[in-house]
C-alpha positions as a printed NumPy array, in Angstrom:
array([[ 23.791,  13.34 , -12.834],
       [ 22.503,  16.307, -10.647],
       [ 18.672,  17.647, -11.508],
       [ 16.034,  19.626,  -9.757],
       [ 12.507,  19.265, -10.122],
       [  9.206,  20.616,  -8.015],
       [  6.651,  18.077,  -7.138],
       [  3.631,  18.718,  -5.12 ],
       [  5.139,  21.82 ,  -3.457],
       [  8.026,  19.622,  -2.753],
       [ 11.745,  20.128,  -3.978],
       [ 13.634,  16.966,  -5.293],
       [ 16.872,  16.374,  -6.161],
       [ 18.34 ,  13.233,  -8.837],
       [ 21.628,  12.486,  -7.495],
       [ 24.038,   9.665,  -8.314],
       [ 23.851,   6.363,  -6.921],
       [ 26.364,   7.133,  -4.624],
       [ 24.321,   9.522,  -2.888],
       [ 22.569,   7.761,   0.195],
       [ 19.499,  10.126,   0.017],
       [ 18.521,   8.699,  -3.206],
       [ 18.715,   4.964,  -1.938],
       [ 15.643,   2.771,  -2.203],
       [ 13.937,   1.741,   0.874],
       [ 11.392,  -0.882,   1.694],
       [  8.274,  -0.453,   3.893],
       [  5.997,  -3.618,   4.76 ],
       [  2.838,  -3.565,   6.401],
       [ -0.309,  -5.447,   6.754],
       [ -3.674,  -4.487,   6.863],
       [ -7.388,  -6.293,   7.712],
       [-10.01 ,  -5.45 ,   5.614],
       [-13.813,  -6.184,   5.729],
       [-14.733,  -6.246,   1.863],
       [-18.383,  -7.219,   0.49 ],
       [-16.763, -10.584,  -1.138],
       [-13.467, -11.718,  -0.19 ],
       [-13.256, -14.418,  -2.825],
       [-14.074, -12.029,  -5.364],
       [-11.278,  -9.532,  -4.273],
       [ -8.649, -12.426,  -4.336],
       [ -8.95 , -12.431,  -8.335],
       [-10.503,  -8.917,  -8.877],
       [ -7.533,  -7.075, -10.58 ],
       [ -9.496,  -3.869, -10.678],
       [-10.283,  -4.046,  -6.909],
       [ -6.683,  -4.826,  -6.072],
       [ -5.422,  -2.164,  -8.06 ],
       [ -7.862,   0.245,  -6.045],
       [ -6.326,  -1.044,  -2.811],
       [ -3.003,  -0.168,  -3.957],
       [ -4.061,   3.142,  -5.069],
       [ -5.625,   3.95 ,  -1.723],
       [ -2.481,   2.783,   0.208],
       [ -0.33 ,   5.063,  -2.178],
       [ -2.534,   8.022,  -1.548],
       [ -2.484,   7.811,   2.077],
       [  1.03 ,   7.063,   2.568],
       [  2.031,   9.671,  -0.257],
       [  3.798,   7.461,  -2.63 ],
       [  2.956,   6.554,  -6.358],
       [  0.768,   3.498,  -7.039],
       [  3.651,   2.002,  -8.794],
       [  5.694,   1.644,  -5.93 ],
       [  3.133,  -0.399,  -4.088],
       [  2.636,  -4.162,  -4.536],
       [  0.344,  -6.208,  -2.308],
       [ -0.424, -10.031,  -1.709],
       [ -3.934, -10.584,  -0.722],
       [ -5.234, -13.564,   1.305],
       [ -8.393, -14.296,   3.356],
       [ -8.107, -13.888,   7.014],
       [ -6.509, -17.178,   8.24 ],
       [ -3.974, -17.407,   5.655],
       [ -5.768, -19.398,   2.801],
       [ -7.719, -19.097,  -0.179],
       [-11.248, -19.844,   0.087],
       [-12.116, -23.399,  -1.952],
       [-15.621, -23.325,  -4.114],
       [-17.117, -25.093,  -0.977],
       [-16.4  , -22.515,   1.412],
       [-18.265, -19.355,   2.284],
       [-17.939, -17.129,  -0.786],
       [-19.029, -14.271,   0.997],
       [-16.479, -14.246,   3.684],
       [-15.746, -11.038,   4.374],
       [-12.212, -10.472,   5.972],
       [ -8.944, -10.248,   3.837],
       [ -5.568,  -9.52 ,   4.731],
       [ -3.526,  -7.518,   2.441],
       [  0.255,  -7.44 ,   2.78 ],
       [  1.625,  -4.584,   1.211],
       [  5.305,  -3.55 ,   0.213],
       [  6.36 ,  -0.173,  -0.742],
       [  9.763,   0.351,  -2.456],
       [ 10.792,   4.1  ,  -2.842],
       [ 13.35 ,   6.376,  -1.794],
       [ 14.404,   6.477,   1.596],
       [ 12.56 ,  10.027,   2.096],
       [  9.349,   9.045,   0.901],
       [  9.531,   5.656,   2.997],
       [ 10.253,   7.809,   5.951],
       [  7.059,   9.626,   5.041],
       [  5.191,   6.8  ,   4.495],
       [  6.287,   5.139,   7.718],
       [  5.37 ,   8.194,   9.372],
       [  1.876,   8.105,   8.183],
       [  1.058,   4.691,   8.803],
       [  2.261,   4.787,  12.147],
       [  0.424,   7.85 ,  13.196],
       [ -2.765,   6.281,  11.596],
       [ -3.791,   4.748,  15.131],
       [ -7.412,   5.083,  14.398],
       [ -8.857,   3.423,  11.224],
       [-11.133,   5.968,   9.991],
       [ -8.869,   8.077,   7.548],
       [ -7.181,   4.978,   6.342],
       [-10.418,   3.298,   5.802],
       [-11.937,   6.456,   3.809],
       [ -8.76 ,   6.582,   1.706],
       [ -8.878,   3.13 ,   0.704],
       [-12.691,   2.985,   0.183],
       [-12.779,   6.042,  -1.941],
       [-10.345,   4.387,  -4.322],
       [-12.038,   1.   ,  -4.151],
       [-15.891,   2.736,  -4.668],
       [-14.523,   4.767,  -7.792],
       [-13.017,   1.68 ,  -9.329],
       [-15.943,  -0.863,  -8.478],
       [-18.962,   1.176,  -7.207],
       [-20.666,   2.281,  -3.984],
       [-21.669,  -1.38 ,  -3.014],
       [-18.004,  -2.214,  -2.911],
       [-16.753,   0.028,   0.131],
       [-13.912,  -1.517,   2.23 ],
       [-13.212,  -0.877,   5.963],
       [ -9.907,  -1.396,   7.733],
       [-10.281,  -3.292,  10.659],
       [ -6.635,  -3.829,  11.861],
       [ -3.091,  -2.977,  10.77 ],
       [  0.138,  -4.432,  11.886],
       [  3.324,  -1.945,  12.507],
       [  5.329,  -1.378,   9.451],
       [  8.757,  -2.269,   8.989],
       [ 11.653,  -0.569,   7.024],
       [ 14.954,  -1.675,   5.434],
       [ 17.318,  -0.188,   3.14 ],
       [ 17.894,  -1.654,  -0.241],
       [ 21.496,  -2.529,  -1.035],
       [ 22.507,  -1.649,  -4.662],
       [ 22.797,  -5.74 ,  -4.849],
       [ 19.322,  -6.427,  -3.763]])
């Protein structure tokens, strides 16, 4: 099947599965965020969806192409007896999209050597969803990795 359409000023084509330009790729990375309440974020679907939207917006993909895993810094969930207002969380994110989108997302995430623009993208989406008191700040990020998904994955 061949069809063509325009999206956000870019020209895309739908091709057969045999066309390598439409093959899916996976980008993975991690962010450390300072948030108002880490334990609350672990179970707050609206806040997590807003983080997904921020990552998607920043990296040029759709929110539906982003998944994430949230944990407290140190890699474990807080218990009721620990500091419920701990402030740092680790966001492990995965983006699954066309190879072209992943190449753009990789370039964008790699170019974000300072965290101001990335923090603003995430915080804007989270504040829209949760209110002004729920601002988030990116404190660290890992290098992203990319792999191509075979038709059997």
